[in-house]
Structure formats: structure tokens, C-alpha cells
Amino acid sequence: MEKIDKKYLIDYFKLRESVRKEVPNNLMLFSKEKILLDEIIDTAGKEFIGEFYSKKNDLKIFYSDENSIEQVISETGNLDFFAERKIINYKIIKKQGGRGLLKDSKKTFRTYFDNYNPDIMLIMTSLEKEYSMANYEDFTHKNLSLYFIDDIKNLPKWIKSQFAGYRIKDETIEYFLQFTDESLDDISMEIEKLKTFCYKSDEITKEAIDLCTGFSRNFTVDDFIDTLFSRDKEKAIKIYNNIQLREDKDLLLIFRINSALIAVSKLLEPETSKLSGFGLYRELKIWNEDKEKTVGTYRSYLRQIDEYKLKKAFNIIHYVTKKMKTATCDNKNLIIYLINEIADL
């Protein structure tokens, strides 16, 4: 990702608070995560329209690959008979080899910004994995607020905000993070499952996470990984047999083994070796309670193998995953095969 000018790069929580205090009429947002864009639009909607804001009634969406700029600008002059205000979301869809907004489109929007409709909030959004300010340097305007939403630095804080209305301890959030992917959209899906499961109690507990994400309270995935990396095949198989998992248990377990091996491989990188504390935990995606123990497990395992064996471990995982998806082999036998192969490297 190219270096973004600090005046455009903004923390998600800071942006959300800023929008709550003062809603800009014209806003352009870039983010790697769709859910962050959706949440800012929702926050803006409640502030700009009011407590009865409704996506269905108050939000109009246009797509750059389907709608013309003229349609968008025309919409800024149209208010429904009963509506006092409206939000327009113009989603910029980058085509292969494209550079975002075309020159003529930028010119049209800039003309609108000169004399915008105060009863319209225009939010332009771009879902980009690689930010490129060079494509928008000629698009700045005094009546346009433009921001690149920075990566979430405090994931537990964001997760806690998603559980608004539910009681959840910080240590429970750390526990939950052990079973999540790095995608915020995927994490959000798991959060919604938990909220539905805990609807009556209004409290998210480790027990609920065990039931929803799959692992029993007696053994955790960390116990399994620690045992596997210690090359104790018999104990690893025993833990596997005692873990009460959900329907997609085996693929979930393979995902966690793969994540652990990725973390081990990152320890080979010079940049990672310089990290310590939270910076190291974040890079290795370690969110459990005993982070130092997990780092120690990874480093101990790394001392016993080399890059060739690491590559072989990934190949074993690929082979087992492929076999599972063909449904021609018994999953339990495949997992036991995987345990034996990785422990013997």
C-alpha cells in the first residue's frame, strides 16, 4: 500500500465520532473492509436523517459500473414528497486496469460540490485492497471530506462495539478471537450467530462461544496446536477425539493448524524477528490469553524444522483439505494422517 498523507488517513473510531459530531454533506471513503464502510454510512444516516433513519426509505445506492454520473447528480435534486433529507451512496467499482473515477466524472462532481444540496448527503465509497491517492489528487475540494479508513488497530475494541447491548468480558473477547478469521466481514458473521444464540441471556460467555464456534471447554484448539507442535502424536489424537466440534469441525481445525504454520513461517522473516509484545502478537495473529506461551510454542517448533519442512507441512494440509472436499475419504482418518505426518516432519 502506498504511503497515504496523514491528513487523509483516519482511524475508524475517530471517523465515526467525527461523523456523529458533524455530518459532512459530501463524503468520500476508502476502505479494505466493506463492513466499515457500511457502518460509517449507517452512523451518518442516523445523524443526518434522525432516529427514524431507514436504509430502505432514506438511502439510495448507485454503482459506477451501472449508473451514469448524470443519474447521480439528478438524484441530488429529487426529494420524495414526504422526505426532508436523503442519503446517496455512490459506490465506485474499479474495473481491471482502471483508476477509479474518470476525469469527466470528477469534473461533474466538483461542479456539484460548488453548489451542493444541503438536504442531500452524498457518500462516495471505494472498496480497495490497495489505496492509491494518486488517482484522486485532483479530486480534493473544500466541500468534500475525503478519508482513507486505516486498518483496525484495536480489534477487541471493534468486536466489543459489535456486541452493543450484550454483556461480554474482555477475556471472553480474547477467547473469541482464537476462532476467527482475519476478515472483519467473517468475524461479523460469527458475532451475529453468537448474538442470536445468546438473545435470551444478553450475555456472551466462553461456553456460548464453545457451542457456536465448535470447541469444548475441556480442550481448546491451542491445546491441540501445542501438542501437535510438540510432536506428541498420541496426545494430539486424544485431544482431537475429545473435542466436541460443530459440523464443519475438521475443516475448522485444519484452518487453525494452517494459521499456526503461517505464524511459524512469519518468524523466519527478518522484520518479524525485530518485533515484540503487542506488535509481535498482532503480526502473528495471536489473541489468546497466554500469548507468550503460544509464541514460545511456535519458536520451539521452528527450531526443530526448516523452510523445506514448513513447505511440506503446507502441502500436507492442501492434500488433506482437497481429499475432504471430495467426500471420498473418512475425515477422521485424514485428520489422524495429518497429525502423524506433521508431527513426524
GROMACS .gro file of C-alpha atoms in nm:
model
  345
    1MET     CA    1   0.000   0.000   0.000
    2GLU     CA    2   0.138   0.338  -0.095
    3LYS     CA    3   0.201   0.587   0.182
    4ILE     CA    4  -0.109   0.799   0.238
    5ASP     CA    5  -0.088   1.160   0.354
    6LYS     CA    6  -0.178   1.166   0.725
    7LYS     CA    7  -0.445   1.428   0.665
    8TYR     CA    8  -0.643   1.171   0.463
    9LEU     CA    9  -0.570   0.859   0.671
   10ILE     CA   10  -0.809   0.823   0.965
   11ASP     CA   11  -0.879   0.578   1.245
   12TYR     CA   12  -1.219   0.411   1.215
   13PHE     CA   13  -1.332   0.506   1.566
   14LYS     CA   14  -1.216   0.865   1.520
   15LEU     CA   15  -1.408   0.892   1.192
   16ARG     CA   16  -1.724   0.751   1.348
   17GLU     CA   17  -1.709   1.003   1.633
   18SER     CA   18  -1.635   1.285   1.388
   19VAL     CA   19  -1.942   1.198   1.180
   20ARG     CA   20  -2.156   1.189   1.494
   21LYS     CA   21  -2.044   1.538   1.593
   22GLU     CA   22  -2.068   1.699   1.250
   23VAL     CA   23  -2.211   1.527   0.944
   24PRO     CA   24  -2.045   1.641   0.618
   25ASN     CA   25  -2.275   1.679   0.318
   26ASN     CA   26  -2.018   1.532   0.084
   27LEU     CA   27  -1.801   1.242   0.195
   28MET     CA   28  -1.563   1.011   0.010
   29LEU     CA   29  -1.440   0.697   0.185
   30PHE     CA   30  -1.188   0.427   0.100
   31SER     CA   31  -1.154   0.103   0.295
   32LYS     CA   32  -1.039  -0.257   0.260
   33GLU     CA   33  -1.338  -0.373   0.463
   34LYS     CA   34  -1.696  -0.345   0.336
   35ILE     CA   35  -1.843  -0.362   0.684
   36LEU     CA   36  -1.654  -0.048   0.795
   37LEU     CA   37  -1.797   0.148   0.503
   38ASP     CA   38  -2.147   0.019   0.583
   39GLU     CA   39  -2.113   0.114   0.949
   40ILE     CA   40  -2.000   0.469   0.874
   41ILE     CA   41  -2.291   0.512   0.631
   42ASP     CA   42  -2.529   0.381   0.899
   43THR     CA   43  -2.383   0.620   1.158
   44ALA     CA   44  -2.409   0.911   0.914
   45GLY     CA   45  -2.767   0.814   0.829
   46LYS     CA   46  -2.881   0.824   1.190
   47GLU     CA   47  -2.720   1.165   1.241
   48PHE     CA   48  -2.826   1.322   0.909
   49ILE     CA   49  -3.180   1.181   0.886
   50GLY     CA   50  -3.258   1.125   1.253
   51GLU     CA   51  -3.356   0.839   1.483
   52PHE     CA   52  -3.607   0.701   1.231
   53TYR     CA   53  -3.343   0.659   0.959
   54SER     CA   54  -3.423   0.365   0.731
   55LYS     CA   55  -3.192   0.223   0.467
   56LYS     CA   56  -3.494   0.122   0.263
   57ASN     CA   57  -3.654   0.466   0.262
   58ASP     CA   58  -3.367   0.711   0.311
   59LEU     CA   59  -3.069   0.556   0.130
   60LYS     CA   60  -3.033   0.550  -0.248
   61ILE     CA   61  -2.746   0.346  -0.393
   62PHE     CA   62  -2.576   0.395  -0.731
   63TYR     CA   63  -2.293   0.191  -0.885
   64SER     CA   64  -2.026   0.343  -1.107
   65ASP     CA   65  -2.036   0.047  -1.346
   66GLU     CA   66  -2.415   0.060  -1.384
   67ASN     CA   67  -2.528   0.419  -1.337
   68SER     CA   68  -2.420   0.737  -1.511
   69ILE     CA   69  -2.293   1.042  -1.324
   70GLU     CA   70  -2.590   1.233  -1.465
   71GLN     CA   71  -2.827   0.994  -1.284
   72VAL     CA   72  -2.649   1.057  -0.955
   73ILE     CA   73  -2.646   1.435  -0.992
   74SER     CA   74  -3.012   1.430  -1.099
   75GLU     CA   75  -3.097   1.236  -0.783
   76THR     CA   76  -2.940   1.510  -0.568
   77GLY     CA   77  -3.218   1.741  -0.686
   78ASN     CA   78  -3.502   1.498  -0.620
   79LEU     CA   79  -3.663   1.458  -0.281
   80ASP     CA   80  -3.963   1.239  -0.215
   81PHE     CA   81  -4.284   1.423  -0.122
   82PHE     CA   82  -4.265   1.319   0.244
   83ALA     CA   83  -3.884   1.324   0.275
   84GLU     CA   84  -3.694   1.624   0.405
   85ARG     CA   85  -3.350   1.472   0.356
   86LYS     CA   86  -3.186   1.184   0.172
   87ILE     CA   87  -2.855   0.998   0.157
   88ILE     CA   88  -2.698   0.892  -0.172
   89ASN     CA   89  -2.426   0.628  -0.174
   90TYR     CA   90  -2.223   0.619  -0.495
   91LYS     CA   91  -2.018   0.300  -0.499
   92ILE     CA   92  -1.704   0.325  -0.714
   93ILE     CA   93  -1.641  -0.012  -0.876
   94LYS     CA   94  -1.286  -0.031  -1.008
   95LYS     CA   95  -1.255  -0.224  -1.331
   96GLN     CA   96  -0.946  -0.424  -1.427
   97GLY     CA   97  -0.672  -0.176  -1.508
   98GLY     CA   98  -0.898   0.117  -1.417
   99ARG     CA   99  -0.805   0.413  -1.200
  100GLY     CA  100  -1.132   0.485  -1.020
  101LEU     CA  101  -1.328   0.792  -1.128
  102LEU     CA  102  -1.281   0.921  -1.481
  103LYS     CA  103  -1.165   1.278  -1.539
  104ASP     CA  104  -1.505   1.395  -1.667
  105SER     CA  105  -1.681   1.234  -1.370
  106LYS     CA  106  -1.453   1.417  -1.127
  107LYS     CA  107  -1.525   1.745  -1.305
  108THR     CA  108  -1.901   1.688  -1.281
  109PHE     CA  109  -1.882   1.610  -0.910
  110ARG     CA  110  -1.659   1.909  -0.841
  111THR     CA  111  -1.916   2.133  -1.008
  112TYR     CA  112  -2.183   1.985  -0.781
  113PHE     CA  113  -1.966   2.044  -0.472
  114ASP     CA  114  -1.950   2.413  -0.562
  115ASN     CA  115  -2.326   2.439  -0.505
  116TYR     CA  116  -2.438   2.121  -0.331
  117ASN     CA  117  -2.786   2.048  -0.198
  118PRO     CA  118  -2.777   2.086   0.185
  119ASP     CA  119  -3.064   1.834   0.219
  120ILE     CA  120  -2.861   1.564   0.046
  121MET     CA  121  -2.569   1.370   0.190
  122LEU     CA  122  -2.357   1.227  -0.090
  123ILE     CA  123  -2.126   0.946   0.022
  124MET     CA  124  -1.885   0.803  -0.234
  125THR     CA  125  -1.725   0.475  -0.133
  126SER     CA  126  -1.449   0.261  -0.278
  127LEU     CA  127  -1.363  -0.087  -0.153
  128GLU     CA  128  -0.991  -0.113  -0.225
  129LYS     CA  129  -0.722  -0.351  -0.107
  130GLU     CA  130  -0.453  -0.114  -0.231
  131TYR     CA  131  -0.512   0.255  -0.175
  132SER     CA  132  -0.393   0.489  -0.446
  133MET     CA  133  -0.417   0.857  -0.361
  134ALA     CA  134  -0.253   0.936  -0.694
  135ASN     CA  135  -0.587   0.860  -0.860
  136TYR     CA  136  -0.767   1.125  -0.655
  137GLU     CA  137  -0.516   1.404  -0.603
  138ASP     CA  138  -0.710   1.620  -0.848
  139PHE     CA  139  -1.041   1.549  -0.674
  140THR     CA  140  -0.996   1.740  -0.348
  141HIS     CA  141  -1.246   2.017  -0.280
  142LYS     CA  142  -1.324   2.246   0.014
  143ASN     CA  143  -1.676   2.099   0.031
  144LEU     CA  144  -1.564   1.735   0.017
  145SER     CA  145  -1.437   1.534   0.315
  146LEU     CA  146  -1.209   1.258   0.185
  147TYR     CA  147  -1.069   0.980   0.405
  148PHE     CA  148  -0.884   0.651   0.381
  149ILE     CA  149  -1.002   0.437   0.672
  150ASP     CA  150  -0.695   0.287   0.838
  151ASP     CA  151  -0.674  -0.081   0.935
  152ILE     CA  152  -0.843  -0.158   1.267
  153LYS     CA  153  -0.564  -0.126   1.524
  154ASN     CA  154  -0.775  -0.230   1.821
  155LEU     CA  155  -0.969  -0.536   1.708
  156PRO     CA  156  -1.104  -0.624   2.056
  157LYS     CA  157  -1.250  -0.271   2.083
  158TRP     CA  158  -1.425  -0.308   1.746
  159ILE     CA  159  -1.560  -0.650   1.842
  160LYS     CA  160  -1.692  -0.511   2.171
  161SER     CA  161  -1.873  -0.238   1.979
  162GLN     CA  162  -2.039  -0.507   1.766
  163PHE     CA  163  -2.175  -0.669   2.082
  164ALA     CA  164  -2.353  -0.349   2.188
  165GLY     CA  165  -2.650  -0.442   2.407
  166TYR     CA  166  -2.481  -0.762   2.526
  167ARG     CA  167  -2.257  -0.820   2.825
  168ILE     CA  168  -1.915  -0.958   2.734
  169LYS     CA  169  -1.589  -0.960   2.929
  170ASP     CA  170  -1.258  -0.857   2.773
  171GLU     CA  171  -1.115  -1.203   2.839
  172THR     CA  172  -1.412  -1.355   2.653
  173ILE     CA  173  -1.337  -1.136   2.352
  174GLU     CA  174  -0.975  -1.259   2.359
  175TYR     CA  175  -1.109  -1.616   2.371
  176PHE     CA  176  -1.344  -1.549   2.078
  177LEU     CA  177  -1.053  -1.415   1.869
  178GLN     CA  178  -0.889  -1.758   1.874
  179PHE     CA  179  -1.160  -1.895   1.646
  180THR     CA  180  -1.195  -1.611   1.396
  181ASP     CA  181  -1.058  -1.535   1.053
  182GLU     CA  182  -0.883  -1.202   0.984
  183SER     CA  183  -1.170  -1.077   0.766
  184LEU     CA  184  -1.396  -0.834   0.952
  185ASP     CA  185  -1.691  -0.948   0.740
  186ASP     CA  186  -1.634  -1.309   0.853
  187ILE     CA  187  -1.590  -1.201   1.215
  188SER     CA  188  -1.915  -1.005   1.190
  189MET     CA  189  -2.100  -1.317   1.073
  190GLU     CA  190  -1.975  -1.511   1.376
  191ILE     CA  191  -2.077  -1.224   1.603
  192GLU     CA  192  -2.431  -1.228   1.464
  193LYS     CA  193  -2.451  -1.604   1.527
  194LEU     CA  194  -2.347  -1.551   1.890
  195LYS     CA  195  -2.593  -1.265   1.939
  196THR     CA  196  -2.875  -1.483   1.812
  197PHE     CA  197  -2.764  -1.774   2.030
  198CYS     CA  198  -2.740  -1.555   2.342
  199TYR     CA  199  -3.053  -1.350   2.271
  200LYS     CA  200  -3.236  -1.450   2.591
  201SER     CA  201  -2.946  -1.411   2.833
  202ASP     CA  202  -2.797  -1.093   2.679
  203GLU     CA  203  -2.454  -1.222   2.782
  204ILE     CA  204  -2.177  -1.366   2.564
  205THR     CA  205  -1.982  -1.633   2.752
  206LYS     CA  206  -1.696  -1.868   2.672
  207GLU     CA  207  -1.943  -2.155   2.696
  208ALA     CA  208  -2.159  -1.994   2.427
  209ILE     CA  209  -1.853  -1.944   2.208
  210ASP     CA  210  -1.763  -2.311   2.256
  211LEU     CA  211  -2.107  -2.415   2.138
  212CYS     CA  212  -2.123  -2.174   1.845
  213THR     CA  213  -1.766  -2.199   1.720
  214GLY     CA  214  -1.726  -2.562   1.799
  215PHE     CA  215  -1.467  -2.635   2.066
  216SER     CA  216  -1.544  -2.789   2.402
  217ARG     CA  217  -1.436  -2.640   2.732
  218ASN     CA  218  -1.214  -2.935   2.820
  219PHE     CA  219  -0.975  -2.879   2.531
  220THR     CA  220  -0.908  -2.578   2.314
  221VAL     CA  221  -0.750  -2.553   1.974
  222ASP     CA  222  -0.442  -2.408   2.145
  223ASP     CA  223  -0.404  -2.731   2.342
  224PHE     CA  224  -0.419  -2.923   2.016
  225ILE     CA  225  -0.167  -2.700   1.833
  226ASP     CA  226   0.071  -2.702   2.130
  227THR     CA  227   0.060  -3.082   2.144
  228LEU     CA  228   0.095  -3.122   1.767
  229PHE     CA  229   0.398  -2.890   1.755
  230SER     CA  230   0.546  -3.082   2.048
  231ARG     CA  231   0.526  -3.392   1.826
  232ASP     CA  232   0.315  -3.580   2.080
  233LYS     CA  233   0.103  -3.767   1.825
  234GLU     CA  234  -0.080  -3.986   2.074
  235LYS     CA  235  -0.193  -3.692   2.288
  236ALA     CA  236  -0.285  -3.484   1.980
  237ILE     CA  237  -0.511  -3.764   1.856
  238LYS     CA  238  -0.662  -3.799   2.205
  239ILE     CA  239  -0.740  -3.425   2.215
  240TYR     CA  240  -0.890  -3.444   1.866
  241ASN     CA  241  -1.115  -3.732   1.973
  242ASN     CA  242  -1.231  -3.544   2.284
  243ILE     CA  243  -1.300  -3.209   2.124
  244GLN     CA  244  -1.674  -3.173   2.067
  245LEU     CA  245  -1.688  -2.987   1.740
  246ARG     CA  246  -1.953  -2.847   1.513
  247GLU     CA  247  -2.050  -2.995   1.178
  248ASP     CA  248  -1.758  -2.843   0.986
  249LYS     CA  249  -1.520  -2.936   1.269
  250ASP     CA  250  -1.239  -3.085   1.063
  251LEU     CA  251  -1.204  -2.801   0.813
  252LEU     CA  252  -1.211  -2.556   1.105
  253LEU     CA  253  -0.932  -2.747   1.277
  254ILE     CA  254  -0.725  -2.753   0.957
  255PHE     CA  255  -0.776  -2.378   0.922
  256ARG     CA  256  -0.631  -2.327   1.271
  257ILE     CA  257  -0.333  -2.555   1.200
  258ASN     CA  258  -0.269  -2.365   0.878
  259SER     CA  259  -0.289  -2.029   1.062
  260ALA     CA  260  -0.040  -2.154   1.322
  261LEU     CA  261   0.202  -2.266   1.049
  262ILE     CA  262   0.171  -1.928   0.878
  263ALA     CA  263   0.265  -1.766   1.210
  264VAL     CA  264   0.566  -2.000   1.239
  265SER     CA  265   0.677  -1.912   0.885
  266LYS     CA  266   0.649  -1.540   0.967
  267LEU     CA  267   0.904  -1.589   1.245
  268LEU     CA  268   1.157  -1.660   0.970
  269GLU     CA  269   1.112  -1.308   0.831
  270PRO     CA  270   1.374  -1.053   0.947
  271GLU     CA  271   1.111  -0.782   1.002
  272THR     CA  272   0.904  -1.007   1.229
  273SER     CA  273   1.208  -1.110   1.433
  274LYS     CA  274   1.251  -0.745   1.537
  275LEU     CA  275   0.900  -0.725   1.683
  276SER     CA  276   0.800  -0.785   2.043
  277GLY     CA  277   0.497  -0.752   2.267
  278PHE     CA  278   0.167  -0.649   2.108
  279GLY     CA  279   0.332  -0.577   1.772
  280LEU     CA  280   0.450  -0.938   1.753
  281TYR     CA  281   0.117  -1.081   1.872
  282ARG     CA  282  -0.067  -0.875   1.612
  283GLU     CA  283   0.164  -0.982   1.330
  284LEU     CA  284   0.129  -1.349   1.425
  285LYS     CA  285  -0.245  -1.307   1.493
  286ILE     CA  286  -0.220  -1.442   1.847
  287TRP     CA  287  -0.522  -1.335   2.051
  288ASN     CA  288  -0.547  -1.598   2.324
  289GLU     CA  289  -0.485  -1.537   2.694
  290ASP     CA  290  -0.136  -1.691   2.717
  291LYS     CA  291   0.025  -1.517   2.420
  292GLU     CA  292   0.385  -1.564   2.537
  293LYS     CA  293   0.331  -1.938   2.572
  294THR     CA  294   0.199  -1.955   2.215
  295VAL     CA  295   0.497  -1.758   2.083
  296GLY     CA  296   0.724  -1.997   2.274
  297THR     CA  297   0.547  -2.296   2.117
  298TYR     CA  298   0.594  -2.152   1.768
  299ARG     CA  299   0.962  -2.070   1.825
  300SER     CA  300   1.029  -2.413   1.973
  301TYR     CA  301   0.868  -2.580   1.672
  302LEU     CA  302   1.064  -2.357   1.434
  303ARG     CA  303   1.392  -2.471   1.590
  304GLN     CA  304   1.303  -2.829   1.502
  305ILE     CA  305   1.221  -2.774   1.135
  306ASP     CA  306   1.339  -2.575   0.833
  307GLU     CA  307   1.178  -2.396   0.536
  308TYR     CA  308   1.163  -2.719   0.335
  309LYS     CA  309   0.969  -2.897   0.612
  310LEU     CA  310   0.740  -2.597   0.653
  311LYS     CA  311   0.659  -2.610   0.283
  312LYS     CA  312   0.595  -2.982   0.315
  313ALA     CA  313   0.355  -2.916   0.606
  314PHE     CA  314   0.154  -2.675   0.391
  315ASN     CA  315   0.146  -2.935   0.112
  316ILE     CA  316   0.009  -3.193   0.359
  317ILE     CA  317  -0.266  -2.952   0.463
  318HIS     CA  318  -0.350  -2.881   0.099
  319TYR     CA  319  -0.368  -3.254   0.023
  320VAL     CA  320  -0.592  -3.332   0.323
  321THR     CA  321  -0.823  -3.036   0.254
  322LYS     CA  322  -0.862  -3.142  -0.108
  323LYS     CA  323  -0.939  -3.500  -0.005
  324MET     CA  324  -1.202  -3.383   0.243
  325LYS     CA  325  -1.382  -3.179  -0.019
  326THR     CA  326  -1.410  -3.480  -0.249
  327ALA     CA  327  -1.605  -3.664   0.024
  328THR     CA  328  -1.440  -3.991  -0.077
  329CYS     CA  329  -1.240  -4.034   0.243
  330ASP     CA  330  -1.327  -4.051   0.612
  331ASN     CA  331  -1.243  -3.714   0.769
  332LYS     CA  332  -1.126  -3.864   1.097
  333ASN     CA  333  -0.872  -4.085   0.920
  334LEU     CA  334  -0.750  -3.784   0.722
  335ILE     CA  335  -0.700  -3.577   1.038
  336ILE     CA  336  -0.509  -3.860   1.205
  337TYR     CA  337  -0.297  -3.890   0.889
  338LEU     CA  338  -0.231  -3.514   0.904
  339ILE     CA  339  -0.134  -3.534   1.273
  340ASN     CA  340   0.111  -3.816   1.208
  341GLU     CA  341   0.266  -3.651   0.902
  342ILE     CA  342   0.317  -3.307   1.059
  343ALA     CA  343   0.443  -3.449   1.389
  344ASP     CA  344   0.699  -3.660   1.200
  345LEU     CA  345   0.846  -3.373   0.997
   0.00000   0.00000   0.00000
